C-alpha cells in the first residue's frame, strides 16, 4: 500500500485547508478513502453518529500536482484510513503560506499520514514542519459499509437559503426546543418550525426555487403547495450548519417525508453530501 | 432593520391589539434587562405596554415608540419571558394565542404564543405623594456601587441625607458617597434623613437595566420602600423606563460606621 501526493499551488492549498476545517467541524472521526482519481472523507451512519452520515468528494487532480497511490491490491486499488479529522486540520493550519505540502502514508512505529509543510521563512531559508497523524488502516471486509450512500428519491427538492441566516435561526431555536421540523414544497418555500407548550415559532423562507426534477411524472403528480416534512434533532442540523463557514456554490436540500433530509452542497469543486435521519 | 408586527386576536378573530415596531433591537435590550424569571405579566393600555416581572420590576414601553399601536381594550396576560430573548421580542394577548411576525432579510418568523392566567400582582403601593427623598443620578455613577459593593455583601445600606447619598456594603466596612453637588447628580431632593437596608439578592436583578440606561432615579417613601427607575434612551431618542421596587429589610440592624 503506498500513497504520496504534493500540493504546490497556494490557492489549492488554501482550498484543501478549508475542506479539512469543514470536515473537522462535521465529524470528529472520519474515513479517508484514497483512490486513483479521488479523495473522499466519509462518515458512515453508525449508531454512534446518531445515524448521521457524510460523503465528501474531491477530484485529486484539482488539488495535487503530484499524486501516486497503490491500493491494497490490484483488483482493489483503494486505501481506506480512519483518522481524527482535527489532526489533519491542525496540520494544514501551519501550511498557510507554504511553498509546498507533501502528504504520504508512512509507518513510523505505527501507521501514519505524514504531512510535511515546506515553509519559506523570513531569511529565505527553507523550513520543513512535519506532522505525523496516526491512522488506522481499515480492512477490506469493512469497505462495504463505507460506500457512497444511495440517495432515495426525495419527495421535495429545494435550493437552500443563505446558510448563515439559516444557522442563526436554528441557533435561536435551540434555546427553546431540542427538535424541529424542516418542511419544504415544490413552490420554493421552506419552513423551520418548533413547537413547545408555550410557543410555536415558524421561520418561513420563500422564493428559494426548486431544481428541475429528475423524474417528470413524480413532480407533476405532486401538489406544489404540499409540504414534505421531517422531524430532526436541532443539534444535528446545527452541527451541519456550523460546518459551513463559507456559503457554498450550490446548496440543495432533498426531503424524504418522515425519513430523512439530504443536504447536497458544492463548495467550488468539492462536493459534500450530508444525511440526517428523522427522529425516531 | 428587523421589523416586528404583532396581532392579538380575541375570540371573534378580531385583532384587539395591533402594533408594529421598526427597530426591534432597542426593545429587546429592555426585555433582556428584565429577563431573570420565566414569566412576566403584560398590561396593554392606550398609553403603552407595561411588562411586569415578579411584581417588582416593570418595563414600560410608551405607545409613541411604536410605528403603529392600537389597543381596543386594556388587556392583561402572562407569558413566558424565557422565550423573549431567543425570539428577540415577544408580546402576548389575553386568552388567545398572540401572533408575532418578525421580518428580516429574506426570512419571516411567526411566533404563536400561548398565554396563561396572570398571577395576582402585588401592588407595592409606591405613590408619588409618599415619596420622601428623590435623587436622579447619571447611571455611570452607580456602576461602581453595584459592582464593588456586592462582592461580599448580603445587604446594602442606603442612607439619604440632605447633602449626600451614601451606599454601604460589607456590613459597613465599605461605602460610597454621592454628594449633592457632584457632577453625576442631576437632581437632589432630600427632605429627611433616611437609612434603610436592602437585600442584595433583591437589588441584583436591577443591575441588568443599569447597563443600557443613561439615568437612574432613586426614590424612597415614608416606609423606606425603594424605587429605582432606569431611563433607557433608544437610538432614535425615544425613551423607555424600567422600574424596580424593593422593600427594606427590617431584620438587619443598622451598620456601624
Coordinates of C-alpha atoms in Angstrom, one line a residue:
Chain A
X1 CA 0.0 0.0 0.0
X2 CA 1.5 3.3 -1.0
X3 CA 0.4 6.9 -1.1
X4 CA 2.2 10.1 -1.7
X5 CA 0.9 13.5 -3.0
X6 CA 2.1 17.0 -3.3
X7 CA 0.4 20.4 -3.5
X8 CA 2.4 23.4 -4.7
X9 CA -0.3 25.9 -5.7
X10 CA -1.3 28.4 -2.9
X11 CA -4.9 28.5 -3.9
X12 CA -5.2 24.8 -4.0
X13 CA -3.6 24.6 -0.6
X14 CA -6.0 27.1 0.9
X15 CA -8.9 25.3 -0.6
X16 CA -7.7 22.0 0.8
X17 CA -7.3 23.5 4.2
X18 CA -10.8 24.9 4.1
X19 CA -12.1 21.5 3.3
X20 CA -10.3 19.9 6.1
X21 CA -11.6 22.5 8.5
X22 CA -15.1 21.8 7.4
X23 CA -14.7 18.1 7.9
X24 CA -13.3 18.7 11.3
X25 CA -16.4 20.5 12.3
X26 CA -18.7 17.9 10.8
X27 CA -17.1 14.7 12.1
X28 CA -14.8 14.0 15.0
X29 CA -13.5 10.8 13.4
X30 CA -13.9 10.0 9.7
X31 CA -12.6 7.7 7.0
X32 CA -10.3 9.0 4.3
X33 CA -10.6 7.0 1.1
X34 CA -7.9 7.3 -1.4
X35 CA -8.4 6.1 -5.0
X36 CA -6.5 6.9 -8.2
X37 CA -8.8 9.8 -9.1
X38 CA -10.4 11.0 -5.9
X39 CA -10.2 11.6 -2.2
X40 CA -13.2 11.0 -0.1
X41 CA -14.0 12.0 3.5
X42 CA -16.6 9.6 4.8
X43 CA -18.8 9.3 7.9
X44 CA -21.0 6.2 7.9
X45 CA -24.3 6.1 9.6
X46 CA -23.4 4.2 12.7
X47 CA -25.4 4.4 15.9
X48 CA -22.5 6.3 17.4
X49 CA -23.1 9.1 15.0
X50 CA -26.7 9.2 15.7
X51 CA -27.4 8.0 12.2
X52 CA -25.9 11.0 10.6
X53 CA -23.7 10.2 7.5
X54 CA -21.5 12.2 5.3
X55 CA -19.8 11.8 1.9
X56 CA -17.4 14.4 0.7
X57 CA -15.6 14.0 -2.6
X58 CA -12.9 15.9 -4.4
X59 CA -11.0 15.2 -7.7
X60 CA -7.4 14.8 -6.8
X61 CA -6.1 16.4 -10.0
X62 CA -7.8 19.7 -9.0
X63 CA -5.5 19.9 -6.0
X64 CA -2.4 17.9 -6.3
X65 CA 0.5 18.5 -8.7
X66 CA 1.8 15.0 -7.9
X67 CA -0.3 12.1 -6.9
X68 CA 0.7 8.4 -6.6
X69 CA -1.1 5.6 -4.9
X70 CA -1.1 1.9 -4.8
X71 CA -4.1 0.3 -3.1
X72 CA -4.5 -2.8 -1.1
X73 CA -4.3 -5.0 -4.2
X74 CA -4.6 -4.5 -8.0
X75 CA -8.3 -5.5 -8.0
X76 CA -9.0 -3.3 -5.0
X77 CA -6.9 -0.3 -5.9
X78 CA -8.1 1.8 -2.9
X79 CA -7.0 2.7 0.5
X80 CA -9.3 3.3 3.5
X81 CA -7.9 5.1 6.5
X82 CA -9.5 6.1 9.7
X83 CA -8.3 9.3 11.3
X84 CA -9.2 12.1 13.7
X85 CA -10.3 15.0 11.5
X86 CA -9.0 17.7 13.8
X87 CA -5.4 16.3 13.4
X88 CA -5.5 16.9 9.7
X89 CA -7.0 20.4 10.1
X90 CA -4.4 21.3 12.6
X91 CA -1.5 20.1 10.4
X92 CA -2.8 22.1 7.5
X93 CA -3.1 25.2 9.6
X94 CA 0.7 25.5 9.5
X95 CA 0.6 25.4 5.7
X96 CA -1.0 28.8 5.3
X97 CA 1.8 30.4 3.4
X98 CA 3.8 27.3 2.5
X99 CA 5.7 26.7 -0.6
X100 CA 4.7 23.1 -0.9
X101 CA 2.8 20.5 1.1
X102 CA 3.5 16.8 0.9
X103 CA 1.3 14.0 2.2
X104 CA 2.3 10.4 2.4
X105 CA 1.5 7.2 4.1
X106 CA 4.3 6.1 6.4
X107 CA 4.9 3.6 9.1
X108 CA 6.9 5.0 11.9
X109 CA 6.2 2.8 15.0
X110 CA 2.6 2.9 13.9
X111 CA 0.8 3.7 10.6
X112 CA 0.7 7.5 9.9
X113 CA -0.3 10.0 7.4
X114 CA 2.7 12.3 7.4
X115 CA 2.1 15.8 6.3
X116 CA 5.3 17.9 5.5
X117 CA 5.0 21.6 5.1
X118 CA 7.7 23.4 3.2
X119 CA 7.8 26.9 4.7
X120 CA 9.6 29.8 3.3
X121 CA 11.0 31.6 6.4
X122 CA 11.9 35.3 6.8
X123 CA 15.5 34.7 6.0
X124 CA 14.6 32.9 2.7
X125 CA 15.8 29.6 4.0
X126 CA 13.6 26.7 3.8
X127 CA 12.0 25.2 6.9
X128 CA 10.1 21.9 7.0
X129 CA 7.4 21.2 9.5
X130 CA 6.3 17.6 9.8
X131 CA 3.1 16.3 11.3
X132 CA 2.6 12.6 11.9
X133 CA -1.1 11.9 12.0
X134 CA -1.9 8.5 13.5
X135 CA -4.3 6.5 11.3
X136 CA -5.9 3.1 11.3
X137 CA -6.0 1.1 8.1
X138 CA -9.5 -0.2 7.5
X139 CA -9.5 -3.8 6.4
X140 CA -11.2 -4.6 3.1
X141 CA -14.0 -6.6 4.7
X142 CA -15.4 -3.3 6.2
X143 CA -15.3 -1.4 3.0
X144 CA -18.9 -2.3 2.1
X145 CA -20.1 0.0 4.9
X146 CA -18.2 2.9 3.6
X147 CA -19.7 3.2 0.1
X148 CA -21.3 6.2 -1.4
X149 CA -24.8 6.4 0.1
X150 CA -27.7 5.7 -2.3
X151 CA -29.9 8.8 -2.3
X152 CA -33.5 7.7 -2.1
X153 CA -35.9 9.5 -4.3
X154 CA -36.9 12.7 -2.5
X155 CA -40.4 14.0 -2.1
X156 CA -39.2 17.5 -2.4
X157 CA -36.0 19.0 -3.7
X158 CA -35.3 22.7 -3.0
X159 CA -32.4 25.2 -3.0
X160 CA -31.4 26.3 0.4
X161 CA -31.5 29.8 1.7
X162 CA -28.2 31.6 2.7
X163 CA -26.8 29.2 5.2
X164 CA -25.7 31.9 7.6
X165 CA -29.3 33.1 8.0
X166 CA -30.4 29.5 8.4
X167 CA -27.8 28.9 11.0
X168 CA -28.7 32.0 13.1
X169 CA -32.4 31.0 13.0
X170 CA -31.6 27.4 14.1
X171 CA -29.2 28.7 16.9
X172 CA -32.0 30.7 18.4
X173 CA -34.5 27.8 18.1
X174 CA -32.1 25.6 20.0
X175 CA -32.8 27.8 23.1
X176 CA -36.4 26.8 23.0
X177 CA -36.6 23.2 21.8
X178 CA -34.3 20.2 21.2
X179 CA -36.0 19.3 17.9
X180 CA -37.6 21.0 15.0
X181 CA -39.5 20.3 11.8
X182 CA -38.0 21.1 8.4
X183 CA -40.5 21.2 5.6
X184 CA -40.5 22.3 2.0
X185 CA -42.6 22.2 -1.1
X186 CA -42.2 22.5 -4.9
X187 CA -43.2 26.1 -4.7
X188 CA -39.8 27.2 -3.4
X189 CA -41.0 27.5 0.2
X190 CA -39.1 26.1 3.1
X191 CA -40.1 26.4 6.8
X192 CA -38.3 25.6 10.0
X193 CA -40.8 25.0 12.9
X194 CA -40.5 24.4 16.6
X195 CA -43.4 23.8 19.0
X196 CA -43.5 23.7 22.8
X197 CA -46.3 24.0 25.3
X198 CA -45.9 27.7 25.4
X199 CA -44.9 28.8 22.0
X200 CA -44.8 27.9 18.3
X201 CA -42.2 29.5 16.1
X202 CA -42.0 29.1 12.4
X203 CA -39.5 30.8 10.1
X204 CA -40.6 31.0 6.5
X205 CA -38.2 31.2 3.6
X206 CA -39.7 32.0 0.2
X207 CA -38.7 32.1 -3.4
X208 CA -36.0 29.6 -3.0
X209 CA -36.5 27.8 -6.2
X210 CA -36.7 24.1 -6.9
X211 CA -34.2 22.2 -9.2
X212 CA -35.7 20.6 -12.2
X213 CA -36.9 17.2 -11.1
X214 CA -35.2 14.0 -12.4
X215 CA -38.4 12.3 -12.9
X216 CA -41.1 14.3 -14.6
X217 CA -44.1 12.2 -13.6
X218 CA -43.5 12.3 -9.9
X219 CA -43.3 16.1 -9.8
X220 CA -46.4 16.6 -12.0
X221 CA -48.5 14.5 -9.6
X222 CA -47.5 16.3 -6.6
X223 CA -49.3 19.4 -5.5
X224 CA -46.7 22.2 -5.4
X225 CA -48.1 23.6 -2.2
X226 CA -47.9 20.4 -0.3
X227 CA -45.1 20.3 2.2
X228 CA -42.8 17.3 2.8
X229 CA -41.6 17.3 6.3
X230 CA -39.0 15.7 8.6
X231 CA -38.6 15.9 12.4
X232 CA -34.9 16.5 13.2
X233 CA -32.8 16.9 16.3
X234 CA -31.7 20.5 16.3
X235 CA -28.3 19.6 17.5
X236 CA -27.6 17.6 14.3
X237 CA -28.8 20.2 12.0
X238 CA -26.8 22.9 13.8
X239 CA -23.7 20.8 13.6
X240 CA -24.1 20.6 9.8
X241 CA -24.7 24.4 9.5
X242 CA -21.8 25.3 11.8
X243 CA -19.5 23.4 9.4
X244 CA -20.4 25.6 6.5
X245 CA -18.2 28.6 7.1
X246 CA -18.3 29.8 3.5
X247 CA -21.5 30.0 1.6
X248 CA -21.4 27.1 -0.9
X249 CA -21.5 27.5 -4.7
X250 CA -24.6 25.3 -4.8
X251 CA -26.8 24.1 -1.9
X252 CA -29.7 21.7 -2.3
X253 CA -31.9 20.1 0.2
X254 CA -33.7 16.8 -0.5
X255 CA -36.5 15.8 1.8
X256 CA -37.9 12.3 2.1
X257 CA -41.0 12.7 4.2
X258 CA -40.6 11.5 7.7
X259 CA -37.5 9.6 6.8
X260 CA -34.5 11.9 6.3
X261 CA -33.0 15.1 5.0
X262 CA -30.2 15.0 2.5
X263 CA -28.1 18.1 2.0
X264 CA -26.2 18.2 -1.3
X265 CA -23.6 21.0 -1.4
X266 CA -20.9 22.1 -3.8
X267 CA -18.0 24.2 -2.4
X268 CA -16.4 25.2 -5.7
X269 CA -15.3 21.8 -6.9
X270 CA -15.7 19.8 -3.7
X271 CA -19.0 18.1 -3.2
X272 CA -20.5 17.4 0.2
X273 CA -23.4 15.2 1.0
X274 CA -24.8 15.1 4.5
X275 CA -27.7 12.9 5.6
X276 CA -29.7 13.5 8.8
X277 CA -32.3 10.8 9.7
X278 CA -35.7 11.7 11.1
X279 CA -36.3 11.5 14.8
X280 CA -37.5 8.1 15.7
Chain B
X1 CA -33.6 46.6 10.5
X2 CA -35.8 43.8 11.5
X3 CA -39.4 44.7 11.5
X4 CA -41.8 43.4 14.1
X5 CA -45.5 43.4 13.9
X6 CA -47.9 41.7 16.2
X7 CA -51.6 40.9 16.3
X8 CA -53.6 39.8 19.2
X9 CA -56.8 38.1 18.4
X10 CA -59.8 37.7 20.5
X11 CA -62.5 35.0 20.3
X12 CA -64.1 36.6 17.4
X13 CA -60.9 36.6 15.5
X14 CA -60.8 40.4 15.6
X15 CA -57.4 41.9 16.2
X16 CA -57.8 43.6 19.6
X17 CA -54.3 44.9 19.7
X18 CA -52.0 45.6 16.9
X19 CA -48.6 47.1 16.8
X20 CA -45.5 47.3 14.8
X21 CA -42.0 48.3 15.6
X22 CA -39.3 49.2 13.2
X23 CA -36.2 48.7 15.3
X24 CA -36.6 45.6 17.4
X25 CA -33.1 45.8 18.8
X26 CA -33.8 48.6 21.3
X27 CA -36.8 46.9 22.8
X28 CA -35.0 43.6 23.0
X29 CA -32.4 45.4 25.2
X30 CA -35.1 46.4 27.5
X31 CA -36.5 42.9 27.7
X32 CA -33.1 41.5 28.3
X33 CA -32.8 43.8 31.3
X34 CA -35.9 42.3 32.9
X35 CA -35.3 38.7 31.9
X36 CA -34.5 36.8 35.0
X37 CA -37.7 34.9 35.7
X38 CA -39.6 32.7 33.4
X39 CA -42.9 34.6 33.4
X40 CA -44.0 38.1 33.1
X41 CA -47.3 39.8 33.2
X42 CA -48.2 42.2 30.4
X43 CA -50.6 45.1 30.6
X44 CA -51.6 46.8 27.3
X45 CA -53.3 50.1 27.6
X46 CA -53.8 53.1 25.2
X47 CA -50.6 54.6 26.6
X48 CA -48.3 51.7 26.0
X49 CA -47.3 48.4 27.2
X50 CA -46.1 47.6 30.7
X51 CA -44.4 44.3 31.3
X52 CA -44.1 43.2 35.0
X53 CA -41.8 40.6 36.3
X54 CA -42.1 39.2 39.8
X55 CA -44.4 42.0 40.8
X56 CA -41.5 44.3 41.4
X57 CA -39.9 45.0 38.1
X58 CA -41.7 46.9 35.4
X59 CA -40.7 47.8 31.9
X60 CA -42.8 50.4 30.3
X61 CA -42.9 50.9 26.6
X62 CA -44.7 54.1 25.6
X63 CA -47.1 53.9 22.7
X64 CA -45.0 56.5 21.0
X65 CA -42.2 54.2 20.2
X66 CA -44.2 52.0 18.0
X67 CA -44.9 52.9 14.4
X68 CA -48.4 51.5 14.8
X69 CA -50.2 51.0 18.1
X70 CA -53.8 50.2 18.7
X71 CA -55.4 48.7 21.8
X72 CA -59.1 48.2 21.9
X73 CA -59.4 47.2 25.4
X74 CA -56.9 47.0 28.3
X75 CA -55.6 43.6 28.5
X76 CA -53.6 41.6 30.9
X77 CA -51.9 38.4 30.3
X78 CA -48.9 36.5 31.2
X79 CA -46.2 35.0 29.1
X80 CA -43.1 33.0 29.2
X81 CA -40.2 35.5 29.4
X82 CA -37.8 32.8 28.6
X83 CA -38.8 33.0 25.0
X84 CA -38.3 36.7 24.9
X85 CA -34.6 36.8 24.1
X86 CA -34.5 33.8 21.9
X87 CA -37.1 35.4 19.6
X88 CA -35.9 38.9 20.1
X89 CA -39.2 40.1 21.3
X90 CA -42.4 38.7 22.4
X91 CA -45.8 40.1 23.3
X92 CA -48.9 38.5 24.5
X93 CA -52.6 38.7 24.5
X94 CA -55.4 37.6 26.7
X95 CA -56.8 34.1 26.4
X96 CA -56.0 33.5 22.8
X97 CA -52.6 33.0 21.4
X98 CA -50.8 36.1 20.4
X99 CA -49.2 36.1 17.0
X100 CA -45.9 37.9 16.3
X101 CA -44.2 38.5 13.0
X102 CA -40.6 39.2 12.7
X103 CA -39.2 40.1 9.3
X104 CA -35.6 40.0 8.5
X105 CA -33.8 39.9 5.2
X106 CA -35.4 37.0 3.3
X107 CA -36.9 35.3 6.3
X108 CA -40.2 35.8 8.1
X109 CA -40.6 34.3 11.5
X110 CA -44.0 33.8 13.0
X111 CA -44.4 33.2 16.7
X112 CA -47.6 32.0 18.3
X113 CA -47.5 32.4 22.0
X114 CA -49.9 30.7 24.3
X115 CA -51.0 32.8 27.2
X116 CA -51.7 31.9 30.8
X117 CA -53.8 33.4 33.5
X118 CA -51.8 36.1 35.1
X119 CA -50.9 35.9 38.7
X120 CA -52.2 38.5 41.1
X121 CA -49.8 41.3 41.1
X122 CA -48.6 42.7 44.3
X123 CA -49.0 46.4 44.5
X124 CA -46.2 48.0 46.2
X125 CA -48.3 51.0 46.7
X126 CA -45.5 53.3 45.9
X127 CA -47.1 56.6 45.0
X128 CA -45.5 59.9 44.5
X129 CA -47.3 61.6 47.4
X130 CA -45.4 59.5 49.9
X131 CA -42.0 60.0 48.4
X132 CA -39.7 61.4 50.9
X133 CA -36.4 61.5 49.1
X134 CA -35.6 61.6 45.4
X135 CA -32.3 61.6 43.6
X136 CA -31.6 61.4 39.9
X137 CA -28.1 60.2 39.0
X138 CA -26.3 59.5 35.8
X139 CA -26.1 55.8 35.5
X140 CA -22.3 55.6 35.2
X141 CA -22.2 56.7 38.8
X142 CA -24.0 53.7 40.0
X143 CA -21.9 51.1 38.2
X144 CA -19.3 51.2 40.9
X145 CA -21.8 51.0 43.7
X146 CA -23.2 47.8 42.4
X147 CA -20.1 46.1 41.2
X148 CA -17.8 46.8 44.1
X149 CA -20.1 46.5 47.0
X150 CA -22.0 43.4 46.1
X151 CA -19.0 41.1 46.0
X152 CA -19.1 40.3 49.7
X153 CA -22.2 41.9 50.9
X154 CA -25.6 40.4 51.5
X155 CA -27.1 43.6 52.4
X156 CA -26.7 47.1 51.1
X157 CA -27.4 50.1 53.3
X158 CA -28.6 53.2 51.6
X159 CA -28.5 56.4 53.6
X160 CA -30.1 59.5 52.2
X161 CA -29.4 62.8 53.9
X162 CA -29.8 66.4 52.8
X163 CA -26.3 66.7 51.5
X164 CA -25.5 63.2 50.1
X165 CA -26.5 59.7 49.2
X166 CA -24.3 57.0 50.8
X167 CA -24.2 53.4 49.9
X168 CA -22.7 51.0 52.4
X169 CA -21.7 47.4 51.8
X170 CA -19.9 44.7 53.7
X171 CA -21.7 45.5 57.0
X172 CA -20.4 49.0 56.8
X173 CA -16.8 48.3 56.0
X174 CA -17.0 49.8 52.5
X175 CA -19.0 52.7 51.3
X176 CA -19.5 55.2 48.5
X177 CA -20.8 58.8 48.8
X178 CA -22.6 60.7 46.2
X179 CA -22.5 64.4 47.2
X180 CA -25.4 66.6 46.4
X181 CA -23.4 68.9 44.2
X182 CA -21.4 66.2 42.4
X183 CA -21.4 66.2 38.6
X184 CA -23.1 62.9 38.5
X185 CA -26.2 64.1 40.4
X186 CA -28.8 65.7 38.2
X187 CA -31.5 66.3 40.8
X188 CA -31.3 66.0 44.6
X189 CA -34.4 66.3 46.8
X190 CA -34.0 65.1 50.3
X191 CA -36.4 66.2 53.0
X192 CA -35.4 63.9 55.8
X193 CA -32.5 61.6 56.6
X194 CA -33.4 58.0 55.9
X195 CA -31.3 55.0 56.4
X196 CA -32.5 51.6 55.1
X197 CA -31.1 48.3 54.3
X198 CA -32.0 46.2 51.3
X199 CA -31.0 42.6 50.5
X200 CA -28.5 42.5 47.6
X201 CA -30.3 39.5 46.2
X202 CA -33.4 41.7 45.6
X203 CA -31.4 44.5 44.1
X204 CA -29.1 42.5 41.9
X205 CA -31.6 41.9 39.1
X206 CA -31.9 45.7 38.6
X207 CA -28.3 45.8 37.5
X208 CA -29.3 44.4 34.2
X209 CA -31.2 47.6 33.5
X210 CA -28.4 49.7 34.7
X211 CA -26.1 48.9 31.8
X212 CA -28.2 50.2 28.9
X213 CA -29.6 53.1 30.9
X214 CA -28.4 56.7 30.9
X215 CA -30.1 57.9 34.1
X216 CA -31.4 56.5 37.3
X217 CA -34.0 57.9 39.7
X218 CA -33.7 56.7 43.2
X219 CA -36.7 57.3 45.5
X220 CA -37.7 56.3 48.9
X221 CA -41.1 56.7 50.5
X222 CA -42.1 57.1 54.1
X223 CA -42.0 53.3 54.7
X224 CA -38.4 53.1 53.4
X225 CA -39.5 51.4 50.2
X226 CA -37.0 51.9 47.5
X227 CA -37.9 52.7 43.9
X228 CA -35.2 52.5 41.2
X229 CA -36.3 53.9 37.8
X230 CA -33.9 53.4 34.9
X231 CA -34.2 55.6 31.9
X232 CA -33.2 53.9 28.7
X233 CA -32.8 56.1 25.6
X234 CA -33.2 54.4 22.3
X235 CA -31.3 55.2 19.2
X236 CA -34.0 57.5 17.9
X237 CA -34.1 59.5 21.1
X238 CA -37.3 57.9 22.4
X239 CA -37.4 56.9 26.0
X240 CA -38.3 53.8 27.9
X241 CA -38.3 53.1 31.6
X242 CA -37.6 50.1 33.7
X243 CA -38.7 50.3 37.4
X244 CA -37.7 48.3 40.3
X245 CA -39.3 48.3 43.8
X246 CA -37.7 46.9 46.8
X247 CA -38.8 46.8 50.4
X248 CA -36.4 47.4 53.2
X249 CA -35.0 44.6 55.3
X250 CA -36.3 45.2 58.8
X251 CA -34.3 42.4 60.4
X252 CA -30.7 43.5 59.7
X253 CA -29.5 46.1 62.2
X254 CA -28.0 49.4 61.1
X255 CA -24.4 49.2 60.1
X256 CA -21.8 50.6 62.4
X257 CA -19.8 53.2 60.6

